[in-house]
Structure formats: structure tokens, C-alpha cells
Short mmCIF file of C-alpha atoms and ligand atoms in Angstrom, two decimals:
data_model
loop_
_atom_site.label_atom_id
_atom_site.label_comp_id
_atom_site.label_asym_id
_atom_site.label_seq_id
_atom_site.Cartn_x
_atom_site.Cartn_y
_atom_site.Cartn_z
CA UNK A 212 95.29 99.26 80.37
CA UNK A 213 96.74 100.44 83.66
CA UNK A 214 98.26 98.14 86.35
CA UNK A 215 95.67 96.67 88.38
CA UNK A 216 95.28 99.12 91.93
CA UNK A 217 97.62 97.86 94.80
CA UNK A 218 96.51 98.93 97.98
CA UNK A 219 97.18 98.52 101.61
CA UNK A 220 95.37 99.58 104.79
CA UNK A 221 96.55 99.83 108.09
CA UNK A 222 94.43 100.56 111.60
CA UNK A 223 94.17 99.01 114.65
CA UNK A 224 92.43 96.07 116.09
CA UNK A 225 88.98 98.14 116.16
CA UNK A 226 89.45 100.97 114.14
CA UNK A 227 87.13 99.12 111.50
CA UNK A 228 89.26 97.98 109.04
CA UNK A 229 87.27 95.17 107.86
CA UNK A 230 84.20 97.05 107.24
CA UNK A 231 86.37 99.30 105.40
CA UNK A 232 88.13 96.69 103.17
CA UNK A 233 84.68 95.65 101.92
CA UNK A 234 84.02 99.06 100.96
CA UNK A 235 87.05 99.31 99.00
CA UNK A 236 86.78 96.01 97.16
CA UNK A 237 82.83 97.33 96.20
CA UNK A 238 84.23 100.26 94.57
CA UNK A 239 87.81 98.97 92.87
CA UNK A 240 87.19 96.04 92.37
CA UNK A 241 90.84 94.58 94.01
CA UNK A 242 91.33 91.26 96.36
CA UNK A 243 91.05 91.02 99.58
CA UNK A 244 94.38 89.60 101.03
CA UNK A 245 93.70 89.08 104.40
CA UNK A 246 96.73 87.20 106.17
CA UNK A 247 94.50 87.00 109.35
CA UNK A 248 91.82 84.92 107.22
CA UNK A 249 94.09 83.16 105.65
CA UNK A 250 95.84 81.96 108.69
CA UNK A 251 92.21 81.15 110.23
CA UNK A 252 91.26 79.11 107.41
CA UNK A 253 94.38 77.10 108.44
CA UNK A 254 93.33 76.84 112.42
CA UNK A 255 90.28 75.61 110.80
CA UNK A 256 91.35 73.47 108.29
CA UNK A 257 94.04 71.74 111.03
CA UNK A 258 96.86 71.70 108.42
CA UNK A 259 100.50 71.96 110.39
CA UNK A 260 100.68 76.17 109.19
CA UNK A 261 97.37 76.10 111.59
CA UNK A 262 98.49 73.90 114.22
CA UNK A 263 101.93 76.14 114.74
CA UNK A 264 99.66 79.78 114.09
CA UNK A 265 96.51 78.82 116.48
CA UNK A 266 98.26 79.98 120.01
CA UNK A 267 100.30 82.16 118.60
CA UNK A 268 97.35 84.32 117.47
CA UNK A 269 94.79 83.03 120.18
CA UNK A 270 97.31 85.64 122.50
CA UNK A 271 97.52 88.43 120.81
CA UNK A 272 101.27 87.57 119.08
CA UNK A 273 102.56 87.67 115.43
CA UNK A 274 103.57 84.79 113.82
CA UNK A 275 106.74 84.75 112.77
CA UNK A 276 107.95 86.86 109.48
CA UNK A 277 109.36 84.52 107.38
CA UNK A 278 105.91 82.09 107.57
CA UNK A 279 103.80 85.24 106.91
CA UNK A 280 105.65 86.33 104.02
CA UNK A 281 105.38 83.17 102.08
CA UNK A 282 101.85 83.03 103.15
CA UNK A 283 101.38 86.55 101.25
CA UNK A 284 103.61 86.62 98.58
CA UNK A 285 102.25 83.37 97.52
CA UNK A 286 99.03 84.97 97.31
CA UNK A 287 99.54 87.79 95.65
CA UNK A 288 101.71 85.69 92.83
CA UNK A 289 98.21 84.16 92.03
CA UNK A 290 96.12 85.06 88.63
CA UNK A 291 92.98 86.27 90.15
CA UNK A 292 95.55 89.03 92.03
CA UNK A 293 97.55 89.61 88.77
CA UNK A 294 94.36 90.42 87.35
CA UNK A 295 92.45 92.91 89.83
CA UNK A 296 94.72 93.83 91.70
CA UNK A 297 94.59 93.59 95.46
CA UNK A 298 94.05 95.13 99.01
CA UNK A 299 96.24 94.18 102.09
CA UNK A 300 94.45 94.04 105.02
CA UNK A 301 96.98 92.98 108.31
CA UNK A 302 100.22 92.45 106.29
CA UNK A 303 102.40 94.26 106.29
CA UNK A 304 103.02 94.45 110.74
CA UNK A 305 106.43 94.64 110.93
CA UNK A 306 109.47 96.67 108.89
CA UNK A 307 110.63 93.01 107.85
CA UNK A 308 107.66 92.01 106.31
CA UNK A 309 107.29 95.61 104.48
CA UNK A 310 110.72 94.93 103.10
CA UNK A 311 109.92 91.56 101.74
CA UNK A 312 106.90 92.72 100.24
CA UNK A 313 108.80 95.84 98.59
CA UNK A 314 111.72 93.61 97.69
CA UNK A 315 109.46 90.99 95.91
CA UNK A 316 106.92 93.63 94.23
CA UNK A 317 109.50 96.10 93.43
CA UNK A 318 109.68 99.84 94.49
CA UNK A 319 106.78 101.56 92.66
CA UNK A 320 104.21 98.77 92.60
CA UNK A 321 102.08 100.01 95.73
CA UNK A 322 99.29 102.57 94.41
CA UNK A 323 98.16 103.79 98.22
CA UNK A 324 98.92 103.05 101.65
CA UNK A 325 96.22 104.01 104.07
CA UNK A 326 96.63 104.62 107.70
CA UNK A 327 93.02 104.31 109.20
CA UNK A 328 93.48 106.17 112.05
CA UNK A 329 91.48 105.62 115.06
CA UNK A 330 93.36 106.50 118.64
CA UNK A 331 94.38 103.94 120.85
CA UNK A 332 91.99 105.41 123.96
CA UNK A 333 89.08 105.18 121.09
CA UNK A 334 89.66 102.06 120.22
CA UNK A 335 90.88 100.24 123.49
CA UNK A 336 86.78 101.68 124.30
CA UNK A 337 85.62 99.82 121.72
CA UNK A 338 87.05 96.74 121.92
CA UNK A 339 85.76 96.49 125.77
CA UNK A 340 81.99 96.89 124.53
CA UNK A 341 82.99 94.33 121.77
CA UNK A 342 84.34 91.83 124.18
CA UNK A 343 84.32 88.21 122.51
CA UNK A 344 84.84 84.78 124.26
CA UNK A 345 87.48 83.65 121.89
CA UNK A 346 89.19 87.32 122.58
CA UNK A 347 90.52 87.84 125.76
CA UNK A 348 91.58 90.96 127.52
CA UNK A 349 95.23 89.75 127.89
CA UNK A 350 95.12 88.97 123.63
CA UNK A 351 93.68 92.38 122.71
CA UNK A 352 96.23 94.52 125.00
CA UNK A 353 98.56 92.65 123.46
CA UNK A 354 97.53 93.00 119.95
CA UNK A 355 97.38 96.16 120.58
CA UNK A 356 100.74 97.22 122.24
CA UNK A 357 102.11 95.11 119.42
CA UNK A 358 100.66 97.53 116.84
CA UNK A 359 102.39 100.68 118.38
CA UNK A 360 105.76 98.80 118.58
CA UNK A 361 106.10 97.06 115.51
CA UNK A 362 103.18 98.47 113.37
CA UNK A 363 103.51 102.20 113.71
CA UNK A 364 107.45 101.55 112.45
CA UNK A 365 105.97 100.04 109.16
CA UNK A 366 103.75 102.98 108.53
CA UNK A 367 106.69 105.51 109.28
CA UNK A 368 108.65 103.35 106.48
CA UNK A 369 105.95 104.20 104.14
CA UNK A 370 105.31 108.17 104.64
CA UNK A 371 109.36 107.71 103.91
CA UNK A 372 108.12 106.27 100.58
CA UNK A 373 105.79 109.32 99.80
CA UNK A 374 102.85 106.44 100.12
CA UNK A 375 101.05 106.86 103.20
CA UNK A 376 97.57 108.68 103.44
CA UNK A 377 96.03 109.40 106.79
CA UNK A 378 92.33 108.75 106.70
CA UNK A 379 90.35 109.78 110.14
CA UNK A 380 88.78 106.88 111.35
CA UNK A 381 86.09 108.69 113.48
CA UNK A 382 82.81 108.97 112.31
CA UNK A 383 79.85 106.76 110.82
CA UNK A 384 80.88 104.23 108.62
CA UNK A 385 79.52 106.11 105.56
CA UNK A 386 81.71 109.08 106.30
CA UNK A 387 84.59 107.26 107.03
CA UNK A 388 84.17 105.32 103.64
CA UNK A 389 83.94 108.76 102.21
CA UNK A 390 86.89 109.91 103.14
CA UNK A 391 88.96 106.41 102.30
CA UNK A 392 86.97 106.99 98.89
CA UNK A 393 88.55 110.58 98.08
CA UNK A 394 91.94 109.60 99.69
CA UNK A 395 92.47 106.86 97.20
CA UNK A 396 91.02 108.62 94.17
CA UNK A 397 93.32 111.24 95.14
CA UNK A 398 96.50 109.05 94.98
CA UNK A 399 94.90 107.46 91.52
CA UNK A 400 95.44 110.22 90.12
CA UNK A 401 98.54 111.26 91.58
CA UNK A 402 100.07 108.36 90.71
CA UNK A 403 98.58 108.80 86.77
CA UNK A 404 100.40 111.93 86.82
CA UNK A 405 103.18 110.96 88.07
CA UNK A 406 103.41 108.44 85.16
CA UNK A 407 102.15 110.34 82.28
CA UNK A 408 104.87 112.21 82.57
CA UNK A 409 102.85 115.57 82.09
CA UNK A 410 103.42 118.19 84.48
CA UNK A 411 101.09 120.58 82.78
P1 AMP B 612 94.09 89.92 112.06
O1 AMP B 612 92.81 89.28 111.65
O2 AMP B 612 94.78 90.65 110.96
O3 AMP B 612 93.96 90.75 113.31
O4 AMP B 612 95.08 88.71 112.44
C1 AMP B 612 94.78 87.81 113.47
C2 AMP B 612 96.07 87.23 114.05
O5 AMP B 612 96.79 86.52 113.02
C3 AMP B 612 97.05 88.27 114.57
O6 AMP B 612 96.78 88.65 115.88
C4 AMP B 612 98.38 87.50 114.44
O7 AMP B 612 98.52 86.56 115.48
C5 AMP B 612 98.19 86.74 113.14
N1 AMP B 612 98.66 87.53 111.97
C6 AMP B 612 97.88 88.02 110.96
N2 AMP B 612 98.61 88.71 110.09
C7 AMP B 612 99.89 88.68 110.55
C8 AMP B 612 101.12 89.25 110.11
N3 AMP B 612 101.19 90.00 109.00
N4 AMP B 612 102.24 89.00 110.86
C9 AMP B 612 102.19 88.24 111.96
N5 AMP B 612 101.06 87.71 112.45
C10 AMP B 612 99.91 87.92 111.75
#
């Protein structure tokens, strides 16, 4: 059988992402890697990884790359991700962590990288109507300017790659799914071209 699908999707801090993600794991069947979650669960659990990541996150900032990418690659070197492959939702932010992740799953491992595209005015809108206690203003902005500076880099390194797919992010849910649908079915079978060697 075929390598287990690798994907990862980018988007903004309200561009829907995580509705998204459940979408994709519904239909393929891959792992949610989350390095947001995972770094919750952490807070939560009060372990020393949680301790250091708690005000880092609770304004807006990244934790540092080195801690992140042992935090992923550690979970992605697990059987149940072997097996199904897996979806990265948040990882990779900056070109550092894209080239540890390329450097420890090798060059062609990555099936589709999806850039869920909702504009900074749209979602900046959103996020005001969605205002939570534990988010402030100050965090989002930040989270956000963050994204353009060291985020939009990581998704340039991919187009470089041939990997990245542009999926509007505008829409109902149902047609955005659509769309993230077809763009990933599309690179599916790209890729099993690609591979078979068969140019027709
Ligand atoms: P998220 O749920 O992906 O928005 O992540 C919540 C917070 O966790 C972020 O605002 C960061 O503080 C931290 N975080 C999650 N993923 C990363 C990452 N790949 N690099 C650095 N910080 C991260």
C-alpha cells in the first residue's frame, strides 16, 4: 500500500483551521498533530514544558524552535502516525521549524501543503466578534503580526517546494471544506503520478 497521507495546513488565527482539520481527518483518515494542543495539555497538566510555554502563548508569542520541534517530531515518530498518517495543524511557524521537519522526514515525504487563506482585514473582524477572556486584544494582534512575519516566510519556502495549494477560506464551512476536499484529491493524485512514473 501507499505511504500513509502527510499533510499540513496553514491559516491564520481565525481563518478556521480547526474546523477544517476535523474535516480532513473525517475524510483521510490522518492524525491530528496539533502543537497548540499539545502544548495546552502541558499548561494543563503543570509539567515544566507547561510551566515555561503558559506566558509565552498566553501573549500571543512562539515558543521557542528547538522545544517545538522535539515536541513534533516526537510525535510524528509515534506508531499510530506511522500508521495513518498525519495532519499538521500550527507547526510548521517559522522557516527553522520547516527545515527541521524537512530535514527529519526527508524531502518528498509531505503529500500537500495547504494555505487556508482568509485576509488579515477578514479575519482581524472575526476575531473581535469572537473575543475570549483568556484572549486578549494585545495576544491576538500579536499572534497575528507574528503570522505575516514569520509564517508567511514558511509558506513561501513551500510554493519553492512545488507543495503549496491555496484554498479560499471565504465562504460557509461546507464550501470551504469543498474546496480543501478537491485541493487535496488533486495533489493525491498528482503525487501518484508523479510516482508511477507514467506520463501517459
Ligand atoms: P495554536 O493553537 O496553534 O494557535 O497555538 C497556541 C499557541 O501555542 C501559539 O500562540 C504559540 O504561543 C504556541 N505554539 C503553538 N505551535 C507553535 C509553534 N509551532 N511554534 C511556536 N509556538 C507555537
Amino acid at each position: 500500500m501507499a505511504q500513509p497521507l502527510r499533510l499540513v495546513i496553514f491559516g491564520r488565527q481565525g481563518a478556521g483551521k480547526g474546523t477544517q482539520c476535523i474535516r480532513l481527518i473525517e475524510r483521510y483518515g490522518v492524525v491530528h498533530i496539533s502543537t497548540g494542543d499539545m502544548l495546552r495539555a502541558e499548561v494543563a497538566a503543570d509539567t515544566e514544558l507547561g510551566r515555561k510555554a503558559a506566558e509565552i502563548m498566553a501573549s500571543g508569542g512562539l515558543v521557542d524552535d528547538e522545544t517545538i520541534l522535539g515536541v513534533a517530531k516526537s510525535r510524528i515518530s509515534q506508531d499510530d502516525v506511522k500508521a495513518h498518517g498525519f495532519v499538521l495543524d500550527g507547526f510548521p511557524r517559522t522557516i527553522d521549524q520547516a527545515a527541521g521537519l524537512i530535514d527529519a522526514l526527508g524531502d518528498h515525504a509531505l503529500d500537500a501543503v495547504i494555505d487556508l487563506d482568509v485576509p488579515l482585514g477578514e479575519v482581524t473582524k472575526r476575531m473581535k466578534l469572537r473575543a475570549r477572556d483568556d484572549d486578549t486584544d494585545e495576544a491576538i494582534a500579536k499572534r497575528l503580526a507574528l503570522y505575516e512575519e514569520q509564517t508567511q516566510p514558511v509558506l513561501q519556502f513551500f510554493a519553492d517546494r512545488g507543495l503549496l495549494v491555496r484554498v479560499d477560506g471565504l465562504g460557509t464551512e461546507e464550501e470551504v471544506t469543498e474546496r480543501l476536499y478537491a485541493a487535496v484529491d488533486a495533489q493525491i493524485e498528482a503525487g501518484a503520478k508523479a510516482n508511477s512514473g507514467n506520463c501517459e
